[in-house]
C-alpha atoms as an extended CHARMM CRD file, in Angstrom:
* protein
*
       188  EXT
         1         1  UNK       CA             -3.8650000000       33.9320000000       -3.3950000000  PROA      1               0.0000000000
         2         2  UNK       CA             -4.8770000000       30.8570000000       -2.1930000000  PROA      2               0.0000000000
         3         3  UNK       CA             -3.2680000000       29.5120000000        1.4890000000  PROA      3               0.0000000000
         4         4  UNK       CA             -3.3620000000       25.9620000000        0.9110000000  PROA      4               0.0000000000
         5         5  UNK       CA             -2.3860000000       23.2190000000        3.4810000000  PROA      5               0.0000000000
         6         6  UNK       CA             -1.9110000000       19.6590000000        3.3290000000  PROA      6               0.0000000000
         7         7  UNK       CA             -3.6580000000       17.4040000000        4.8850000000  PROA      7               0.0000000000
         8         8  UNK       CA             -3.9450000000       13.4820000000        5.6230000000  PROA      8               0.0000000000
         9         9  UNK       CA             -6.5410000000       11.1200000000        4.6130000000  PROA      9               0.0000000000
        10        10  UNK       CA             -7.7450000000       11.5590000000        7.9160000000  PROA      10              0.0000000000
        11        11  UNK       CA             -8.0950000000       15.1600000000        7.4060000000  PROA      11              0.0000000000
        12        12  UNK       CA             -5.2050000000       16.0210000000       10.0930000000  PROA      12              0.0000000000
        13        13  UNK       CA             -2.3180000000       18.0580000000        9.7360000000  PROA      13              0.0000000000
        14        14  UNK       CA             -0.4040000000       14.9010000000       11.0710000000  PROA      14              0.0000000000
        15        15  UNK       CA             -0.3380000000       11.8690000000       10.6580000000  PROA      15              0.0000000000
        16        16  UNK       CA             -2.9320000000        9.6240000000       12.7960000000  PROA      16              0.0000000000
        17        17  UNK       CA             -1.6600000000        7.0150000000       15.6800000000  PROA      17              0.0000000000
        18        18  UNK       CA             -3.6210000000        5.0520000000       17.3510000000  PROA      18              0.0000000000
        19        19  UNK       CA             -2.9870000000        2.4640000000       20.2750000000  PROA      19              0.0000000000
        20        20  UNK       CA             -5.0270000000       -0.7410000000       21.4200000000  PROA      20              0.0000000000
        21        21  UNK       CA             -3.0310000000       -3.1500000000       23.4270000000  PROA      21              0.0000000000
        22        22  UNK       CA              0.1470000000       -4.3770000000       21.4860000000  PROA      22              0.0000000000
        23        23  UNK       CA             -0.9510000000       -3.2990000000       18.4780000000  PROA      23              0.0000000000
        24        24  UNK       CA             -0.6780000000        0.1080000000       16.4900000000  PROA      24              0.0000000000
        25        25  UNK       CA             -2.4840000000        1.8220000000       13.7640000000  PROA      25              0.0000000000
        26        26  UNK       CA             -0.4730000000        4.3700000000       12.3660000000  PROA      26              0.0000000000
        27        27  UNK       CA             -1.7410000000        6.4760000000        8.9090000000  PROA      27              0.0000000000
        28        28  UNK       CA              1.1240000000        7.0600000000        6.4050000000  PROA      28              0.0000000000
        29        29  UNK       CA              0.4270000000        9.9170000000        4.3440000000  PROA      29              0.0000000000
        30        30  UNK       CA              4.2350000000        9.6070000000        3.6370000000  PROA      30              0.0000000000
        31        31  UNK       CA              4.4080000000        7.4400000000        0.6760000000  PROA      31              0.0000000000
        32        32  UNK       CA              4.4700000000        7.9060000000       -2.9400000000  PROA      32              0.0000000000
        33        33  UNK       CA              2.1640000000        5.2040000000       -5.0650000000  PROA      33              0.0000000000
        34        34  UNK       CA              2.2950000000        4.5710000000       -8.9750000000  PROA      34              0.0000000000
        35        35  UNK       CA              0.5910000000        2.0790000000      -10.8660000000  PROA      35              0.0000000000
        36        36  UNK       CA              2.4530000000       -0.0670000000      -13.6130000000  PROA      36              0.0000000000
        37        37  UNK       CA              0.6090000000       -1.7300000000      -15.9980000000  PROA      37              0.0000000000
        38        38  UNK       CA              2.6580000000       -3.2370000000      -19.2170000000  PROA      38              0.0000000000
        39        39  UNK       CA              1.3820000000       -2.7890000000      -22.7350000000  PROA      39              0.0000000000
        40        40  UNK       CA              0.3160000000       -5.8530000000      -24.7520000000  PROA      40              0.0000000000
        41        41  UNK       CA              3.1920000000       -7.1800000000      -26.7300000000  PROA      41              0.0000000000
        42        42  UNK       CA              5.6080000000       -5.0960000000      -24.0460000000  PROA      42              0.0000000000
        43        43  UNK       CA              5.3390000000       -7.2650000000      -21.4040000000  PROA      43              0.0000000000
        44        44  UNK       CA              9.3320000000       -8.2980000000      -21.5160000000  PROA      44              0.0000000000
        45        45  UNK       CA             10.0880000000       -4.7690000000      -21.8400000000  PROA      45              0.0000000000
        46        46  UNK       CA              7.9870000000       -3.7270000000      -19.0500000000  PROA      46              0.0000000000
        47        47  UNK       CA              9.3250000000       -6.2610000000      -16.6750000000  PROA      47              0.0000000000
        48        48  UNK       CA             13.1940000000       -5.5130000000      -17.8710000000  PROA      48              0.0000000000
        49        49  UNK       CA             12.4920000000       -2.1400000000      -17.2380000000  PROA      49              0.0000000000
        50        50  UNK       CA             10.5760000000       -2.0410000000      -13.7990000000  PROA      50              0.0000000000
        51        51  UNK       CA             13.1960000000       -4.3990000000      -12.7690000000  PROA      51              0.0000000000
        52        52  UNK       CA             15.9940000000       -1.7640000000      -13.7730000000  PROA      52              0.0000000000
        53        53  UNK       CA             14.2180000000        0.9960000000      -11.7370000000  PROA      53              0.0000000000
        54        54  UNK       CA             13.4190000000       -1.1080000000       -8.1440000000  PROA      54              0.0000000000
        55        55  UNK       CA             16.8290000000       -1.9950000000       -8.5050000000  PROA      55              0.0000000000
        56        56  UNK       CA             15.5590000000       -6.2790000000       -8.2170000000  PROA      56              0.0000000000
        57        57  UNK       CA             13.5550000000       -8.8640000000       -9.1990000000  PROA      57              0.0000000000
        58        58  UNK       CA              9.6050000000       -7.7840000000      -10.3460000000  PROA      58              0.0000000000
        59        59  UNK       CA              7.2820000000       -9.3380000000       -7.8310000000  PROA      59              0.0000000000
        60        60  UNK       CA              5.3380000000      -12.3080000000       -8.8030000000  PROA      60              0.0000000000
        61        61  UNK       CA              1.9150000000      -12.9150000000       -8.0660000000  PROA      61              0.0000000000
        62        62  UNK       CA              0.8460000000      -12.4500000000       -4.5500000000  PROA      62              0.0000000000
        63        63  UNK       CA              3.8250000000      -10.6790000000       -3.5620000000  PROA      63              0.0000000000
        64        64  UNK       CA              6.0800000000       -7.5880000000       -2.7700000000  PROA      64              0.0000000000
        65        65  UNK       CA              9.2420000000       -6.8280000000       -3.6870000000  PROA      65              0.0000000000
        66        66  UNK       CA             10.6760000000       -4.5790000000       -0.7780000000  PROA      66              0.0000000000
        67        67  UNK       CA             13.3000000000       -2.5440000000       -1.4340000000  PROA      67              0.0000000000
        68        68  UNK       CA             15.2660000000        0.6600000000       -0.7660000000  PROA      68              0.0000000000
        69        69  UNK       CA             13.7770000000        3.2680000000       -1.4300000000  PROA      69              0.0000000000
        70        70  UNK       CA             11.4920000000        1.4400000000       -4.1410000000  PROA      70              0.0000000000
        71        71  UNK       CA              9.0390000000       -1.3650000000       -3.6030000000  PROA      71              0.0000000000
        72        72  UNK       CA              6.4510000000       -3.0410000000       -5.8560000000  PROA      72              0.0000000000
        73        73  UNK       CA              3.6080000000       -5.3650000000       -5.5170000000  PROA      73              0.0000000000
        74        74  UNK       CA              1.8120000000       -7.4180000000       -7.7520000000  PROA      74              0.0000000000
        75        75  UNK       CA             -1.6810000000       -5.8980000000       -8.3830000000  PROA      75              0.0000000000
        76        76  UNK       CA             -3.0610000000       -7.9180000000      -11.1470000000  PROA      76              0.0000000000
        77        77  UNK       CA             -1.6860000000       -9.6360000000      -14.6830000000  PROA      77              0.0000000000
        78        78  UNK       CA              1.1740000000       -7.3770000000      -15.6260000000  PROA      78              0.0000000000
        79        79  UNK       CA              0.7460000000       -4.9780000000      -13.2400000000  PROA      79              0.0000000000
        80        80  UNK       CA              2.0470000000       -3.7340000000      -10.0550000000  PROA      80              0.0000000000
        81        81  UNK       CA              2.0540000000       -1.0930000000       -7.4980000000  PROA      81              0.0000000000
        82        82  UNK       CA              5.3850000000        0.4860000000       -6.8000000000  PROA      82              0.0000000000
        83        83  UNK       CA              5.7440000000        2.4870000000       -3.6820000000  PROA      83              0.0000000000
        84        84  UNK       CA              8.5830000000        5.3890000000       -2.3950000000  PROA      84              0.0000000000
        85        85  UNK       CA              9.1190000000        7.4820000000        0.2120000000  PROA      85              0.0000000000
        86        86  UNK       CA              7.2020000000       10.7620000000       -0.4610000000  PROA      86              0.0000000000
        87        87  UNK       CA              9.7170000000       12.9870000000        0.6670000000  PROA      87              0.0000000000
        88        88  UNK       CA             12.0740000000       11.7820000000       -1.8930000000  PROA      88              0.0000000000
        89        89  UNK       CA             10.0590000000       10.5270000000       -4.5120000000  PROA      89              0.0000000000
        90        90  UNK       CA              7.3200000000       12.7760000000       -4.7670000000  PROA      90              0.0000000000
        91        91  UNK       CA              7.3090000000       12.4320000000       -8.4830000000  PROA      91              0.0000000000
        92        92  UNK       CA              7.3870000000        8.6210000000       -8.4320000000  PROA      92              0.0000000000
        93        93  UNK       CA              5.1800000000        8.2070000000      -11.2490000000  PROA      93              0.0000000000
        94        94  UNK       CA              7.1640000000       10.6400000000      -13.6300000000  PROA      94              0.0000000000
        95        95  UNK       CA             10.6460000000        9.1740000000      -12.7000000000  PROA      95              0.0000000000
        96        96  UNK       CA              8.8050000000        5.7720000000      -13.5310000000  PROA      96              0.0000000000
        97        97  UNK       CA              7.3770000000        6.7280000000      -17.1730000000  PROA      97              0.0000000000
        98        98  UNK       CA             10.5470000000        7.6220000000      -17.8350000000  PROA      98              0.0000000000
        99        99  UNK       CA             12.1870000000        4.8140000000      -17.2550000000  PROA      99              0.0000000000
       100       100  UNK       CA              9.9630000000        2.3270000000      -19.0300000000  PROA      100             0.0000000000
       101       101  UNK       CA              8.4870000000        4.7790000000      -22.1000000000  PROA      101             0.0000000000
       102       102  UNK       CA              5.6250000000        3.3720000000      -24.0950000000  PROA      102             0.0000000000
       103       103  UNK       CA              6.5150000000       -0.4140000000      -22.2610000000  PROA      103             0.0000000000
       104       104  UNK       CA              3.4020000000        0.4270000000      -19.6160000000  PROA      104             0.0000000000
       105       105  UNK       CA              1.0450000000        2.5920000000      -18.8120000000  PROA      105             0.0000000000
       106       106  UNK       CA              1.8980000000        4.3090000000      -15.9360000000  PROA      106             0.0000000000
       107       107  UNK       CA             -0.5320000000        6.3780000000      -13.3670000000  PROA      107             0.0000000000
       108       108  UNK       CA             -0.1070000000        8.4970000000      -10.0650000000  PROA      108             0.0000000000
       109       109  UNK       CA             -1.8400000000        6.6480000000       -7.4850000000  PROA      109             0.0000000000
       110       110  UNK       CA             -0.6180000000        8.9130000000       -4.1000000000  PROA      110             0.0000000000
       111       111  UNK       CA             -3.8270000000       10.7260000000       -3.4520000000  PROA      111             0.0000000000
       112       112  UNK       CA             -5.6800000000        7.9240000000       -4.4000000000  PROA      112             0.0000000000
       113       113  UNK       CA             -4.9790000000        5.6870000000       -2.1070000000  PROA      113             0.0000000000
       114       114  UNK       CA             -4.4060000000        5.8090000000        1.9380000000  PROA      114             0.0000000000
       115       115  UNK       CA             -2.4700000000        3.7130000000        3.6450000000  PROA      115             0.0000000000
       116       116  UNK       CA             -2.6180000000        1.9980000000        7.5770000000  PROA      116             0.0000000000
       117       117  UNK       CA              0.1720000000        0.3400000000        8.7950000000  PROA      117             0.0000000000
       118       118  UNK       CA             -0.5200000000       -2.0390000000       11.7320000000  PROA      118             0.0000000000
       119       119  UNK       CA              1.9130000000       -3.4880000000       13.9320000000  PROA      119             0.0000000000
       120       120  UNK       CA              2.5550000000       -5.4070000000       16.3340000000  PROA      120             0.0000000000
       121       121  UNK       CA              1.7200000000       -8.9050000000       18.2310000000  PROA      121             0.0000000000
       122       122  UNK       CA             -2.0860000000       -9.2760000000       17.8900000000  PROA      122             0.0000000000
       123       123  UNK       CA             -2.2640000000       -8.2720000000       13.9200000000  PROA      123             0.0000000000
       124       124  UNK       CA             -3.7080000000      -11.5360000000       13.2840000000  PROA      124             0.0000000000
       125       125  UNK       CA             -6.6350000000      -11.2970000000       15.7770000000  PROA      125             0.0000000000
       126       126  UNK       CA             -7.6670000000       -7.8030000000       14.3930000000  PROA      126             0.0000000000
       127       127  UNK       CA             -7.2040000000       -8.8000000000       10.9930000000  PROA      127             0.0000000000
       128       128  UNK       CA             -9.3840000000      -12.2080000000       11.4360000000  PROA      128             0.0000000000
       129       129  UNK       CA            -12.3840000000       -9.9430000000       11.7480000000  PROA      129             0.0000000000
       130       130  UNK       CA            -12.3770000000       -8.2710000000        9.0540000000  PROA      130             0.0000000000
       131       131  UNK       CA            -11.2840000000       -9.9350000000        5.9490000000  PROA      131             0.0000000000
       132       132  UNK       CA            -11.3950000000      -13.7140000000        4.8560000000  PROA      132             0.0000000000
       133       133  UNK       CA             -7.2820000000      -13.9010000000        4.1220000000  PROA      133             0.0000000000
       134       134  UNK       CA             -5.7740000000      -16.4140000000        6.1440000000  PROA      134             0.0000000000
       135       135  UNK       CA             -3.1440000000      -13.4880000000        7.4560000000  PROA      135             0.0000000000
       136       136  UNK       CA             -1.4210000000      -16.1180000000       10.3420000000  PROA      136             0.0000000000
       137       137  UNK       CA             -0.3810000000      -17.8830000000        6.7110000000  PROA      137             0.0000000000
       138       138  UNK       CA              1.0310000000      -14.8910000000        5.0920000000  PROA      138             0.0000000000
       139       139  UNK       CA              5.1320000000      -15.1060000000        5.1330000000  PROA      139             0.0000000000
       140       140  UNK       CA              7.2480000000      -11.6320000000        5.1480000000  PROA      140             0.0000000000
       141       141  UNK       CA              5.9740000000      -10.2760000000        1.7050000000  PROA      141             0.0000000000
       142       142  UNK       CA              3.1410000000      -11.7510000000        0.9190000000  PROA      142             0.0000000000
       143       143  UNK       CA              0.5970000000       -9.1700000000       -0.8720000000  PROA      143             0.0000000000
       144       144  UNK       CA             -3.2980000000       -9.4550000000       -1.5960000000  PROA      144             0.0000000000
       145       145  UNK       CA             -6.5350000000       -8.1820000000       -2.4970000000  PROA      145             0.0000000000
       146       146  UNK       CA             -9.0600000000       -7.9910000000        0.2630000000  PROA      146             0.0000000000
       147       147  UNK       CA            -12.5650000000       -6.8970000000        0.8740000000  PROA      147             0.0000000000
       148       148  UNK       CA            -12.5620000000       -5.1620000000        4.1930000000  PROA      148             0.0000000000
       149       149  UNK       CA            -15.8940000000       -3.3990000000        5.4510000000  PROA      149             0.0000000000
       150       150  UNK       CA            -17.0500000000       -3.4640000000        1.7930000000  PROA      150             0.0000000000
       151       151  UNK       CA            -13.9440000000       -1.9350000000        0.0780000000  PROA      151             0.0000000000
       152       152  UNK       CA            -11.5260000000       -3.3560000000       -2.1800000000  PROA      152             0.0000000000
       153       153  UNK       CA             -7.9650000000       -2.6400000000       -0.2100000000  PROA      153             0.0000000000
       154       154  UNK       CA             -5.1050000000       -4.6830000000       -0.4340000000  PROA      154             0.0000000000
       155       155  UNK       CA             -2.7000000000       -6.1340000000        2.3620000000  PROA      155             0.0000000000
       156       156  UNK       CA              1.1180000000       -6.2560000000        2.1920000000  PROA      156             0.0000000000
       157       157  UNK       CA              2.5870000000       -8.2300000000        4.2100000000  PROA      157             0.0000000000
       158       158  UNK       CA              5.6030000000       -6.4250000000        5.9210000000  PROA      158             0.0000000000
       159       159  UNK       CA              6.8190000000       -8.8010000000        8.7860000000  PROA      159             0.0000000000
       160       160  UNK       CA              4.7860000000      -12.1140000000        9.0950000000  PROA      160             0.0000000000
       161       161  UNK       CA              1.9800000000      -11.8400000000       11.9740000000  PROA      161             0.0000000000
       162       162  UNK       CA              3.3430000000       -8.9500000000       13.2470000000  PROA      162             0.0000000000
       163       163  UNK       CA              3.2630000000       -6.0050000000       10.7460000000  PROA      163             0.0000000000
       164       164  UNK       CA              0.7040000000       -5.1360000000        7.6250000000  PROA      164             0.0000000000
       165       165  UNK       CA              0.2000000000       -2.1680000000        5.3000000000  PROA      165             0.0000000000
       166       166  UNK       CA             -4.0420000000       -1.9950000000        4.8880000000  PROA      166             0.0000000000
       167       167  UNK       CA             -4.0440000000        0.3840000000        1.9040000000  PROA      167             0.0000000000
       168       168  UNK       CA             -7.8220000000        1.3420000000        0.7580000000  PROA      168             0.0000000000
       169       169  UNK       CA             -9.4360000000        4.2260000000       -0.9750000000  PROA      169             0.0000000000
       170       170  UNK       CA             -7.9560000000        7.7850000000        0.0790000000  PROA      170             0.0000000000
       171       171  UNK       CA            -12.4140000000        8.5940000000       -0.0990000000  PROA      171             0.0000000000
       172       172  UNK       CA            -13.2730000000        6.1570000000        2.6870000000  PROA      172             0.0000000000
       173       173  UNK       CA            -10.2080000000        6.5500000000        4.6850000000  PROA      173             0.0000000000
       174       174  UNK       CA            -12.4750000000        7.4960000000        7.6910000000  PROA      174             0.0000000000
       175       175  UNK       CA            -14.8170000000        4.6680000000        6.8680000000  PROA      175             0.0000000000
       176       176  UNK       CA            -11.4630000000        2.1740000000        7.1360000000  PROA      176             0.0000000000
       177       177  UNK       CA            -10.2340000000        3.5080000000       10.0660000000  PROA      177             0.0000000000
       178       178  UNK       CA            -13.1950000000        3.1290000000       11.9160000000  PROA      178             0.0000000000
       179       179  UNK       CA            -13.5860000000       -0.6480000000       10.4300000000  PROA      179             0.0000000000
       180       180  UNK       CA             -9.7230000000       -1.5880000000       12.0140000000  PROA      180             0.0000000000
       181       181  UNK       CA            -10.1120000000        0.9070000000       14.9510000000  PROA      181             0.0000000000
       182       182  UNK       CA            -13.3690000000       -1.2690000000       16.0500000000  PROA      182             0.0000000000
       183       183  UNK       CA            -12.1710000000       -4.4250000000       15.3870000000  PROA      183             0.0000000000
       184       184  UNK       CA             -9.0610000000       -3.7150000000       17.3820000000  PROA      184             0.0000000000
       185       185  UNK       CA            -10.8180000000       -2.6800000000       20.0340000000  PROA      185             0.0000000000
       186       186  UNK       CA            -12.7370000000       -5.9840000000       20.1060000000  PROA      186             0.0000000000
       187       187  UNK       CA             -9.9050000000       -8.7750000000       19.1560000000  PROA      187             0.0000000000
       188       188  UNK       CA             -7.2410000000       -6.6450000000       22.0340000000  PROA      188             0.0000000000
């Protein structure tokens, strides 16, 4: 029999923290992520649907809609990334397909994906050097596509210019760290 053990992008047994100045990198191994794409000529369906199960309003483009203990941002036409709290929602994507049936396509994203959250005043400096989205802009749930150190990764907005979710692909975790480790080392 196999002794298996979890581990975090990172390849810890816990979670990374890291501290430069006022600002904090933290990895979050602890959330759930499904992807929620409607079907053509579901699109109404989809949306009534995903609204039903975050419990509010779908996000439009650009932007999250935070909730408790389900969020969602927009990822693309018709699509969206919902996010839960692992512990309780480890079978986000499951709960989700059944709640909107053959409305969307629905995938399991958690291992996928890894996710940085960065907080804290200085956010803005650190994120200046490393993408080209005006972040000092961004309001309190604002959510994009960005290119940082080559990789496609998007940004949520959390708390404007002082807290931001950098989630990239779970196979270059290391290489993202490093990328936001160095430039907060340089902008702090």
């Amino acid at each position: 029999m196999h002794d298996l053990v979890a581990i975090t992008p990172l390849g810890g047994d816990k979670p990374r923290v890291d501290r430069v100045g006022p600002v904090t990198l933290s990895e979050r191994p602890d959330w759930a992520l499904a992807s929620v794409a409607s079907r053509l000529g579901r699109e109404q369906d989809c949306r009534d649907g995903l609204k039903a199960a975050l419990g509010q309003g779908v996000p439009d483009v650009g932007r999250l809609a935070a909730g408790d203990p389900l969020s969602a941002f927009w990822t693309g036409p018709e699509q969206w990334m919902v996010e839960a709290p692992h512990a309780s929602h480890e079978d986000l994507a499951a709960r989700l397909k059944a709640a909107l049936g053959d409305a969307a396509s629905v995938t399991e994203q958690t291992d996928g994906w890894c996710r940085f959250d960065m907080e804290g005043d200085g956010v803005v400096a650190v994120l200046e050097r490393l993408c080209n989205v005006d972040v000092a802009a961004q309001d309190s749930g604002a959510a994009t596509r960005a290119s940082i150190e080559h990789l496609g990764c998007f940004l949520v907005c959390r708390a404007a210019r002082r807290s931001l979710s950098v989630i990239g692909p779970r196979s270059s975790a290391g290489s993202l760290h490093h990328a936001l480790l160095t430039a907060m080392r340089s902008a702090l």
